[in-house]
Amino acid sequence: MDIDELDWNRTLREQFEFHWNHQLRARLDGLTDDEYFWSPVPDGWSVRPRGTSTAPMQAGAGDFTVDFGYPQPIPAPFTTIAWRLGHVIVGVLATRNASHFGGLEVSYETWKYAGSASTALDQLEEQLDLWLTGVRSLGESGLQIPVGPKEPFPELRMSDLVLHIHRELIHHLSEVCLLRDLYLHTDPSARGENR
């Protein structure tokens, strides 16, 4: 096959879409609020009702805020599924959708973090749909344009950003799946014991 005939846009989308459709999405079905907020260690960072966090800093515009600190403590605190989904939804997807695909302008400070697992999954699916629709709209030529000043490395191409975002999604959402496994094998009530 001539490399010029390869549909790079489709190939880049499929890097994430295949993983989402065949490995990740079904693993998120049935995510409970207990799992969403669960921390296997004390003092983990999470999404919490406003005013209840003990983290050095909190951000968010709604009834729930996300924990963080600047500079980030060393070692970095453990983060819950709620925190990881918040990071993916806002920092990985929504800010990029705003910068590149006409999404609403957002930040960690202005986001209304989800107070339930089902709301977080709805937010995730909405932002994923905006992202993948935006990437599709780039076609082949749009992948070659520089990402511009809204990104830390403005000279990089959109194809570089797409690869980066897909790596972030696969990485963090795989962590969420691992935490679900840990919860299932750590919490007796999740296994149906003591009911």
JSON list of C-alpha atoms in Angstrom, two decimals:
[
{"chain": "A", "resi": 1, "resn": "MET", "atom": "CA", "xyz": [0.00, 0.00, 0.00]},
{"chain": "A", "resi": 2, "resn": "ASP", "atom": "CA", "xyz": [1.25, 3.46, -0.90]},
{"chain": "A", "resi": 3, "resn": "ILE", "atom": "CA", "xyz": [1.74, 5.47, 2.31]},
{"chain": "A", "resi": 4, "resn": "ASP", "atom": "CA", "xyz": [0.04, 8.45, 0.66]},
{"chain": "A", "resi": 5, "resn": "GLU", "atom": "CA", "xyz": [-3.17, 6.39, 0.53]},
{"chain": "A", "resi": 6, "resn": "LEU", "atom": "CA", "xyz": [-3.21, 5.78, 4.28]},
{"chain": "A", "resi": 7, "resn": "ASP", "atom": "CA", "xyz": [-5.99, 7.67, 6.07]},
{"chain": "A", "resi": 8, "resn": "TRP", "atom": "CA", "xyz": [-3.96, 9.12, 8.95]},
{"chain": "A", "resi": 9, "resn": "ASN", "atom": "CA", "xyz": [-6.95, 10.83, 10.51]},
{"chain": "A", "resi": 10, "resn": "ARG", "atom": "CA", "xyz": [-8.86, 7.56, 10.79]},
{"chain": "A", "resi": 11, "resn": "THR", "atom": "CA", "xyz": [-5.75, 5.76, 12.03]},
{"chain": "A", "resi": 12, "resn": "LEU", "atom": "CA", "xyz": [-5.18, 8.31, 14.80]},
{"chain": "A", "resi": 13, "resn": "ARG", "atom": "CA", "xyz": [-8.84, 8.19, 15.90]},
{"chain": "A", "resi": 14, "resn": "GLU", "atom": "CA", "xyz": [-8.80, 4.40, 15.90]},
{"chain": "A", "resi": 15, "resn": "GLN", "atom": "CA", "xyz": [-5.80, 4.43, 18.24]},
{"chain": "A", "resi": 16, "resn": "PHE", "atom": "CA", "xyz": [-8.18, 5.49, 21.00]},
{"chain": "A", "resi": 17, "resn": "GLU", "atom": "CA", "xyz": [-11.57, 4.39, 19.63]},
{"chain": "A", "resi": 18, "resn": "PHE", "atom": "CA", "xyz": [-10.53, 0.74, 19.42]},
{"chain": "A", "resi": 19, "resn": "HIS", "atom": "CA", "xyz": [-9.29, 0.79, 23.01]},
{"chain": "A", "resi": 20, "resn": "TRP", "atom": "CA", "xyz": [-12.45, 2.59, 24.17]},
{"chain": "A", "resi": 21, "resn": "ASN", "atom": "CA", "xyz": [-14.88, 0.33, 22.31]},
{"chain": "A", "resi": 22, "resn": "HIS", "atom": "CA", "xyz": [-13.18, -3.00, 23.01]},
{"chain": "A", "resi": 23, "resn": "GLN", "atom": "CA", "xyz": [-11.44, -2.57, 26.36]},
{"chain": "A", "resi": 24, "resn": "LEU", "atom": "CA", "xyz": [-12.43, 0.52, 28.33]},
{"chain": "A", "resi": 25, "resn": "ARG", "atom": "CA", "xyz": [-16.12, 1.40, 27.94]},
{"chain": "A", "resi": 26, "resn": "ALA", "atom": "CA", "xyz": [-17.55, -1.91, 29.15]},
{"chain": "A", "resi": 27, "resn": "ARG", "atom": "CA", "xyz": [-15.15, -1.81, 32.12]},
{"chain": "A", "resi": 28, "resn": "LEU", "atom": "CA", "xyz": [-16.77, 1.45, 33.27]},
{"chain": "A", "resi": 29, "resn": "ASP", "atom": "CA", "xyz": [-20.33, 0.09, 33.19]},
{"chain": "A", "resi": 30, "resn": "GLY", "atom": "CA", "xyz": [-21.87, -0.10, 36.64]},
{"chain": "A", "resi": 31, "resn": "LEU", "atom": "CA", "xyz": [-19.34, 2.22, 38.28]},
{"chain": "A", "resi": 32, "resn": "THR", "atom": "CA", "xyz": [-20.83, 2.96, 41.70]},
{"chain": "A", "resi": 33, "resn": "ASP", "atom": "CA", "xyz": [-20.51, 6.09, 43.78]},
{"chain": "A", "resi": 34, "resn": "ASP", "atom": "CA", "xyz": [-18.66, 4.03, 46.42]},
{"chain": "A", "resi": 35, "resn": "GLU", "atom": "CA", "xyz": [-16.03, 3.06, 43.85]},
{"chain": "A", "resi": 36, "resn": "TYR", "atom": "CA", "xyz": [-15.93, 6.59, 42.42]},
{"chain": "A", "resi": 37, "resn": "PHE", "atom": "CA", "xyz": [-15.01, 8.14, 45.78]},
{"chain": "A", "resi": 38, "resn": "TRP", "atom": "CA", "xyz": [-13.11, 5.17, 47.30]},
{"chain": "A", "resi": 39, "resn": "SER", "atom": "CA", "xyz": [-9.52, 5.62, 48.42]},
{"chain": "A", "resi": 40, "resn": "PRO", "atom": "CA", "xyz": [-7.46, 2.63, 49.54]},
{"chain": "A", "resi": 41, "resn": "VAL", "atom": "CA", "xyz": [-5.10, 4.96, 51.42]},
{"chain": "A", "resi": 42, "resn": "PRO", "atom": "CA", "xyz": [-5.66, 7.87, 53.81]},
{"chain": "A", "resi": 43, "resn": "ASP", "atom": "CA", "xyz": [-5.37, 11.45, 52.58]},
{"chain": "A", "resi": 44, "resn": "GLY", "atom": "CA", "xyz": [-5.83, 10.63, 48.90]},
{"chain": "A", "resi": 45, "resn": "TRP", "atom": "CA", "xyz": [-6.93, 13.41, 46.57]},
{"chain": "A", "resi": 46, "resn": "SER", "atom": "CA", "xyz": [-10.48, 13.23, 45.28]},
{"chain": "A", "resi": 47, "resn": "VAL", "atom": "CA", "xyz": [-13.55, 15.18, 44.26]},
{"chain": "A", "resi": 48, "resn": "ARG", "atom": "CA", "xyz": [-15.36, 16.30, 47.43]},
{"chain": "A", "resi": 49, "resn": "PRO", "atom": "CA", "xyz": [-18.37, 18.31, 48.53]},
{"chain": "A", "resi": 50, "resn": "ARG", "atom": "CA", "xyz": [-17.38, 21.97, 48.67]},
{"chain": "A", "resi": 51, "resn": "GLY", "atom": "CA", "xyz": [-15.76, 22.91, 51.97]},
{"chain": "A", "resi": 52, "resn": "THR", "atom": "CA", "xyz": [-14.83, 19.37, 53.06]},
{"chain": "A", "resi": 53, "resn": "SER", "atom": "CA", "xyz": [-11.35, 19.02, 51.54]},
{"chain": "A", "resi": 54, "resn": "THR", "atom": "CA", "xyz": [-8.14, 19.15, 53.55]},
{"chain": "A", "resi": 55, "resn": "ALA", "atom": "CA", "xyz": [-5.93, 19.32, 50.43]},
{"chain": "A", "resi": 56, "resn": "PRO", "atom": "CA", "xyz": [-3.66, 22.37, 50.10]},
{"chain": "A", "resi": 57, "resn": "MET", "atom": "CA", "xyz": [-5.92, 23.75, 47.33]},
{"chain": "A", "resi": 58, "resn": "GLN", "atom": "CA", "xyz": [-9.33, 23.02, 45.81]},
{"chain": "A", "resi": 59, "resn": "ALA", "atom": "CA", "xyz": [-10.87, 24.05, 42.51]},
{"chain": "A", "resi": 60, "resn": "GLY", "atom": "CA", "xyz": [-14.32, 23.90, 40.98]},
{"chain": "A", "resi": 61, "resn": "ALA", "atom": "CA", "xyz": [-17.39, 26.05, 40.39]},
{"chain": "A", "resi": 62, "resn": "GLY", "atom": "CA", "xyz": [-20.16, 23.77, 41.61]},
{"chain": "A", "resi": 63, "resn": "ASP", "atom": "CA", "xyz": [-21.12, 21.85, 44.73]},
{"chain": "A", "resi": 64, "resn": "PHE", "atom": "CA", "xyz": [-18.00, 19.67, 44.41]},
{"chain": "A", "resi": 65, "resn": "THR", "atom": "CA", "xyz": [-14.33, 20.59, 44.16]},
{"chain": "A", "resi": 66, "resn": "VAL", "atom": "CA", "xyz": [-11.21, 18.71, 43.13]},
{"chain": "A", "resi": 67, "resn": "ASP", "atom": "CA", "xyz": [-8.17, 18.47, 45.41]},
{"chain": "A", "resi": 68, "resn": "PHE", "atom": "CA", "xyz": [-4.77, 19.69, 44.29]},
{"chain": "A", "resi": 69, "resn": "GLY", "atom": "CA", "xyz": [-1.63, 21.51, 45.41]},
{"chain": "A", "resi": 70, "resn": "TYR", "atom": "CA", "xyz": [0.92, 23.75, 43.76]},
{"chain": "A", "resi": 71, "resn": "PRO", "atom": "CA", "xyz": [3.64, 22.87, 43.64]},
{"chain": "A", "resi": 72, "resn": "GLN", "atom": "CA", "xyz": [2.47, 19.27, 43.70]},
{"chain": "A", "resi": 73, "resn": "PRO", "atom": "CA", "xyz": [3.65, 17.49, 46.86]},
{"chain": "A", "resi": 74, "resn": "ILE", "atom": "CA", "xyz": [6.41, 14.89, 46.57]},
{"chain": "A", "resi": 75, "resn": "PRO", "atom": "CA", "xyz": [5.50, 12.13, 46.52]},
{"chain": "A", "resi": 76, "resn": "ALA", "atom": "CA", "xyz": [2.30, 12.96, 44.68]},
{"chain": "A", "resi": 77, "resn": "PRO", "atom": "CA", "xyz": [-0.82, 12.00, 46.65]},
{"chain": "A", "resi": 78, "resn": "PHE", "atom": "CA", "xyz": [-2.82, 8.96, 45.65]},
{"chain": "A", "resi": 79, "resn": "THR", "atom": "CA", "xyz": [-5.82, 9.96, 43.52]},
{"chain": "A", "resi": 80, "resn": "THR", "atom": "CA", "xyz": [-9.27, 8.36, 43.45]},
{"chain": "A", "resi": 81, "resn": "ILE", "atom": "CA", "xyz": [-11.34, 7.38, 40.43]},
{"chain": "A", "resi": 82, "resn": "ALA", "atom": "CA", "xyz": [-13.29, 10.63, 40.93]},
{"chain": "A", "resi": 83, "resn": "TRP", "atom": "CA", "xyz": [-10.07, 12.67, 40.77]},
{"chain": "A", "resi": 84, "resn": "ARG", "atom": "CA", "xyz": [-8.73, 10.77, 37.75]},
{"chain": "A", "resi": 85, "resn": "LEU", "atom": "CA", "xyz": [-11.98, 11.12, 35.83]},
{"chain": "A", "resi": 86, "resn": "GLY", "atom": "CA", "xyz": [-12.08, 14.83, 36.70]},
{"chain": "A", "resi": 87, "resn": "HIS", "atom": "CA", "xyz": [-8.55, 15.23, 35.36]},
{"chain": "A", "resi": 88, "resn": "VAL", "atom": "CA", "xyz": [-9.38, 13.40, 32.13]},
{"chain": "A", "resi": 89, "resn": "ILE", "atom": "CA", "xyz": [-12.67, 15.23, 31.61]},
{"chain": "A", "resi": 90, "resn": "VAL", "atom": "CA", "xyz": [-11.32, 18.73, 32.29]},
{"chain": "A", "resi": 91, "resn": "GLY", "atom": "CA", "xyz": [-7.54, 18.80, 31.83]},
{"chain": "A", "resi": 92, "resn": "VAL", "atom": "CA", "xyz": [-7.21, 16.29, 29.03]},
{"chain": "A", "resi": 93, "resn": "LEU", "atom": "CA", "xyz": [-10.43, 16.76, 27.03]},
{"chain": "A", "resi": 94, "resn": "ALA", "atom": "CA", "xyz": [-12.56, 19.83, 27.83]},
{"chain": "A", "resi": 95, "resn": "THR", "atom": "CA", "xyz": [-9.73, 22.36, 27.75]},
{"chain": "A", "resi": 96, "resn": "ARG", "atom": "CA", "xyz": [-8.55, 20.95, 24.39]},
{"chain": "A", "resi": 97, "resn": "ASN", "atom": "CA", "xyz": [-12.10, 20.92, 23.04]},
{"chain": "A", "resi": 98, "resn": "ALA", "atom": "CA", "xyz": [-12.32, 24.61, 23.99]},
{"chain": "A", "resi": 99, "resn": "SER", "atom": "CA", "xyz": [-8.94, 25.48, 22.50]},
{"chain": "A", "resi": 100, "resn": "HIS", "atom": "CA", "xyz": [-9.31, 23.63, 19.21]},
{"chain": "A", "resi": 101, "resn": "PHE", "atom": "CA", "xyz": [-12.88, 22.54, 18.51]},
{"chain": "A", "resi": 102, "resn": "GLY", "atom": "CA", "xyz": [-15.22, 25.32, 19.65]},
{"chain": "A", "resi": 103, "resn": "GLY", "atom": "CA", "xyz": [-16.08, 23.84, 23.05]},
{"chain": "A", "resi": 104, "resn": "LEU", "atom": "CA", "xyz": [-17.00, 26.08, 25.96]},
{"chain": "A", "resi": 105, "resn": "GLU", "atom": "CA", "xyz": [-14.04, 27.79, 27.65]},
{"chain": "A", "resi": 106, "resn": "VAL", "atom": "CA", "xyz": [-13.22, 25.83, 30.81]},
{"chain": "A", "resi": 107, "resn": "SER", "atom": "CA", "xyz": [-10.56, 25.38, 33.47]},
{"chain": "A", "resi": 108, "resn": "TYR", "atom": "CA", "xyz": [-10.12, 23.36, 36.63]},
{"chain": "A", "resi": 109, "resn": "GLU", "atom": "CA", "xyz": [-11.43, 26.38, 38.53]},
{"chain": "A", "resi": 110, "resn": "THR", "atom": "CA", "xyz": [-14.60, 26.87, 36.46]},
{"chain": "A", "resi": 111, "resn": "TRP", "atom": "CA", "xyz": [-15.63, 23.23, 36.00]},
{"chain": "A", "resi": 112, "resn": "LYS", "atom": "CA", "xyz": [-18.64, 21.77, 37.83]},
{"chain": "A", "resi": 113, "resn": "TYR", "atom": "CA", "xyz": [-17.20, 18.48, 39.05]},
{"chain": "A", "resi": 114, "resn": "ALA", "atom": "CA", "xyz": [-19.46, 15.46, 39.16]},
{"chain": "A", "resi": 115, "resn": "GLY", "atom": "CA", "xyz": [-20.82, 14.43, 42.54]},
{"chain": "A", "resi": 116, "resn": "SER", "atom": "CA", "xyz": [-21.70, 10.96, 41.27]},
{"chain": "A", "resi": 117, "resn": "ALA", "atom": "CA", "xyz": [-20.17, 8.27, 39.11]},
{"chain": "A", "resi": 118, "resn": "SER", "atom": "CA", "xyz": [-23.01, 8.39, 36.58]},
{"chain": "A", "resi": 119, "resn": "THR", "atom": "CA", "xyz": [-22.66, 12.16, 36.12]},
{"chain": "A", "resi": 120, "resn": "ALA", "atom": "CA", "xyz": [-18.89, 11.81, 35.67]},
{"chain": "A", "resi": 121, "resn": "LEU", "atom": "CA", "xyz": [-19.35, 9.12, 33.02]},
{"chain": "A", "resi": 122, "resn": "ASP", "atom": "CA", "xyz": [-21.89, 11.33, 31.22]},
{"chain": "A", "resi": 123, "resn": "GLN", "atom": "CA", "xyz": [-19.37, 14.21, 31.27]},
{"chain": "A", "resi": 124, "resn": "LEU", "atom": "CA", "xyz": [-16.65, 11.88, 30.00]},
{"chain": "A", "resi": 125, "resn": "GLU", "atom": "CA", "xyz": [-18.75, 10.60, 27.10]},
{"chain": "A", "resi": 126, "resn": "GLU", "atom": "CA", "xyz": [-19.80, 14.15, 26.15]},
{"chain": "A", "resi": 127, "resn": "GLN", "atom": "CA", "xyz": [-16.20, 15.40, 26.09]},
{"chain": "A", "resi": 128, "resn": "LEU", "atom": "CA", "xyz": [-14.99, 12.30, 24.23]},
{"chain": "A", "resi": 129, "resn": "ASP", "atom": "CA", "xyz": [-17.65, 12.82, 21.58]},
{"chain": "A", "resi": 130, "resn": "LEU", "atom": "CA", "xyz": [-16.61, 16.48, 21.14]},
{"chain": "A", "resi": 131, "resn": "TRP", "atom": "CA", "xyz": [-12.95, 15.47, 20.93]},
{"chain": "A", "resi": 132, "resn": "LEU", "atom": "CA", "xyz": [-13.40, 12.68, 18.39]},
{"chain": "A", "resi": 133, "resn": "THR", "atom": "CA", "xyz": [-15.79, 14.78, 16.29]},
{"chain": "A", "resi": 134, "resn": "GLY", "atom": "CA", "xyz": [-13.22, 17.59, 16.37]},
{"chain": "A", "resi": 135, "resn": "VAL", "atom": "CA", "xyz": [-10.36, 15.31, 15.36]},
{"chain": "A", "resi": 136, "resn": "ARG", "atom": "CA", "xyz": [-12.49, 13.89, 12.51]},
{"chain": "A", "resi": 137, "resn": "SER", "atom": "CA", "xyz": [-13.19, 17.45, 11.30]},
{"chain": "A", "resi": 138, "resn": "LEU", "atom": "CA", "xyz": [-9.46, 18.09, 10.89]},
{"chain": "A", "resi": 139, "resn": "GLY", "atom": "CA", "xyz": [-9.25, 15.73, 7.94]},
{"chain": "A", "resi": 140, "resn": "GLU", "atom": "CA", "xyz": [-5.75, 15.02, 6.73]},
{"chain": "A", "resi": 141, "resn": "SER", "atom": "CA", "xyz": [-4.52, 18.58, 6.20]},
{"chain": "A", "resi": 142, "resn": "GLY", "atom": "CA", "xyz": [-5.68, 19.78, 9.62]},
{"chain": "A", "resi": 143, "resn": "LEU", "atom": "CA", "xyz": [-3.41, 17.26, 11.30]},
{"chain": "A", "resi": 144, "resn": "GLN", "atom": "CA", "xyz": [-0.43, 19.15, 9.88]},
{"chain": "A", "resi": 145, "resn": "ILE", "atom": "CA", "xyz": [-1.23, 22.60, 11.30]},
{"chain": "A", "resi": 146, "resn": "PRO", "atom": "CA", "xyz": [0.60, 23.84, 14.42]},
{"chain": "A", "resi": 147, "resn": "VAL", "atom": "CA", "xyz": [-1.34, 23.54, 17.69]},
{"chain": "A", "resi": 148, "resn": "GLY", "atom": "CA", "xyz": [-0.68, 27.20, 18.43]},
{"chain": "A", "resi": 149, "resn": "PRO", "atom": "CA", "xyz": [-0.23, 29.32, 21.55]},
{"chain": "A", "resi": 150, "resn": "LYS", "atom": "CA", "xyz": [-2.89, 27.63, 23.70]},
{"chain": "A", "resi": 151, "resn": "GLU", "atom": "CA", "xyz": [-0.61, 24.60, 24.07]},
{"chain": "A", "resi": 152, "resn": "PRO", "atom": "CA", "xyz": [2.75, 24.39, 25.91]},
{"chain": "A", "resi": 153, "resn": "PHE", "atom": "CA", "xyz": [4.60, 23.54, 22.67]},
{"chain": "A", "resi": 154, "resn": "PRO", "atom": "CA", "xyz": [2.85, 25.73, 20.07]},
{"chain": "A", "resi": 155, "resn": "GLU", "atom": "CA", "xyz": [5.03, 24.60, 17.18]},
{"chain": "A", "resi": 156, "resn": "LEU", "atom": "CA", "xyz": [3.94, 20.96, 17.37]},
{"chain": "A", "resi": 157, "resn": "ARG", "atom": "CA", "xyz": [1.38, 19.70, 14.89]},
{"chain": "A", "resi": 158, "resn": "MET", "atom": "CA", "xyz": [-2.19, 18.73, 15.67]},
{"chain": "A", "resi": 159, "resn": "SER", "atom": "CA", "xyz": [-1.24, 15.11, 14.95]},
{"chain": "A", "resi": 160, "resn": "ASP", "atom": "CA", "xyz": [1.22, 15.32, 17.88]},
{"chain": "A", "resi": 161, "resn": "LEU", "atom": "CA", "xyz": [-1.55, 16.64, 20.14]},
{"chain": "A", "resi": 162, "resn": "VAL", "atom": "CA", "xyz": [-3.95, 13.89, 19.07]},
{"chain": "A", "resi": 163, "resn": "LEU", "atom": "CA", "xyz": [-1.33, 11.23, 19.87]},
{"chain": "A", "resi": 164, "resn": "HIS", "atom": "CA", "xyz": [-0.62, 12.87, 23.23]},
{"chain": "A", "resi": 165, "resn": "ILE", "atom": "CA", "xyz": [-4.30, 13.10, 24.21]},
{"chain": "A", "resi": 166, "resn": "HIS", "atom": "CA", "xyz": [-4.93, 9.49, 23.22]},
{"chain": "A", "resi": 167, "resn": "ARG", "atom": "CA", "xyz": [-1.95, 8.33, 25.31]},
{"chain": "A", "resi": 168, "resn": "GLU", "atom": "CA", "xyz": [-3.31, 10.30, 28.26]},
{"chain": "A", "resi": 169, "resn": "LEU", "atom": "CA", "xyz": [-6.79, 8.80, 27.84]},
{"chain": "A", "resi": 170, "resn": "ILE", "atom": "CA", "xyz": [-5.52, 5.23, 27.56]},
{"chain": "A", "resi": 171, "resn": "HIS", "atom": "CA", "xyz": [-3.17, 5.73, 30.52]},
{"chain": "A", "resi": 172, "resn": "HIS", "atom": "CA", "xyz": [-5.59, 7.34, 32.97]},
{"chain": "A", "resi": 173, "resn": "LEU", "atom": "CA", "xyz": [-8.68, 5.34, 32.05]},
{"chain": "A", "resi": 174, "resn": "SER", "atom": "CA", "xyz": [-6.67, 2.13, 32.42]},
{"chain": "A", "resi": 175, "resn": "GLU", "atom": "CA", "xyz": [-5.77, 3.34, 35.93]},
{"chain": "A", "resi": 176, "resn": "VAL", "atom": "CA", "xyz": [-9.49, 3.75, 36.62]},
{"chain": "A", "resi": 177, "resn": "CYS", "atom": "CA", "xyz": [-10.05, 0.13, 35.56]},
{"chain": "A", "resi": 178, "resn": "LEU", "atom": "CA", "xyz": [-7.23, -1.03, 37.82]},
{"chain": "A", "resi": 179, "resn": "LEU", "atom": "CA", "xyz": [-8.74, 0.85, 40.76]},
{"chain": "A", "resi": 180, "resn": "ARG", "atom": "CA", "xyz": [-12.07, -0.85, 40.09]},
{"chain": "A", "resi": 181, "resn": "ASP", "atom": "CA", "xyz": [-10.28, -4.21, 40.23]},
{"chain": "A", "resi": 182, "resn": "LEU", "atom": "CA", "xyz": [-8.54, -3.23, 43.47]},
{"chain": "A", "resi": 183, "resn": "TYR", "atom": "CA", "xyz": [-11.85, -2.10, 44.98]},
{"chain": "A", "resi": 184, "resn": "LEU", "atom": "CA", "xyz": [-13.51, -5.37, 44.03]},
{"chain": "A", "resi": 185, "resn": "HIS", "atom": "CA", "xyz": [-10.71, -7.42, 45.59]},
{"chain": "A", "resi": 186, "resn": "THR", "atom": "CA", "xyz": [-10.31, -5.25, 48.69]},
{"chain": "A", "resi": 187, "resn": "ASP", "atom": "CA", "xyz": [-13.86, -4.38, 49.76]},
{"chain": "A", "resi": 188, "resn": "PRO", "atom": "CA", "xyz": [-15.78, -7.43, 51.02]},
{"chain": "A", "resi": 189, "resn": "SER", "atom": "CA", "xyz": [-19.16, -5.80, 50.34]},
{"chain": "A", "resi": 190, "resn": "ALA", "atom": "CA", "xyz": [-18.22, -5.30, 46.67]},
{"chain": "A", "resi": 191, "resn": "ARG", "atom": "CA", "xyz": [-17.72, -9.08, 46.40]},
{"chain": "A", "resi": 192, "resn": "GLY", "atom": "CA", "xyz": [-21.13, -9.77, 47.92]},
{"chain": "A", "resi": 193, "resn": "GLU", "atom": "CA", "xyz": [-19.79, -10.82, 51.33]},
{"chain": "A", "resi": 194, "resn": "ASN", "atom": "CA", "xyz": [-21.44, -9.73, 54.60]},
{"chain": "A", "resi": 195, "resn": "ARG", "atom": "CA", "xyz": [-24.70, -8.83, 52.87]}
]
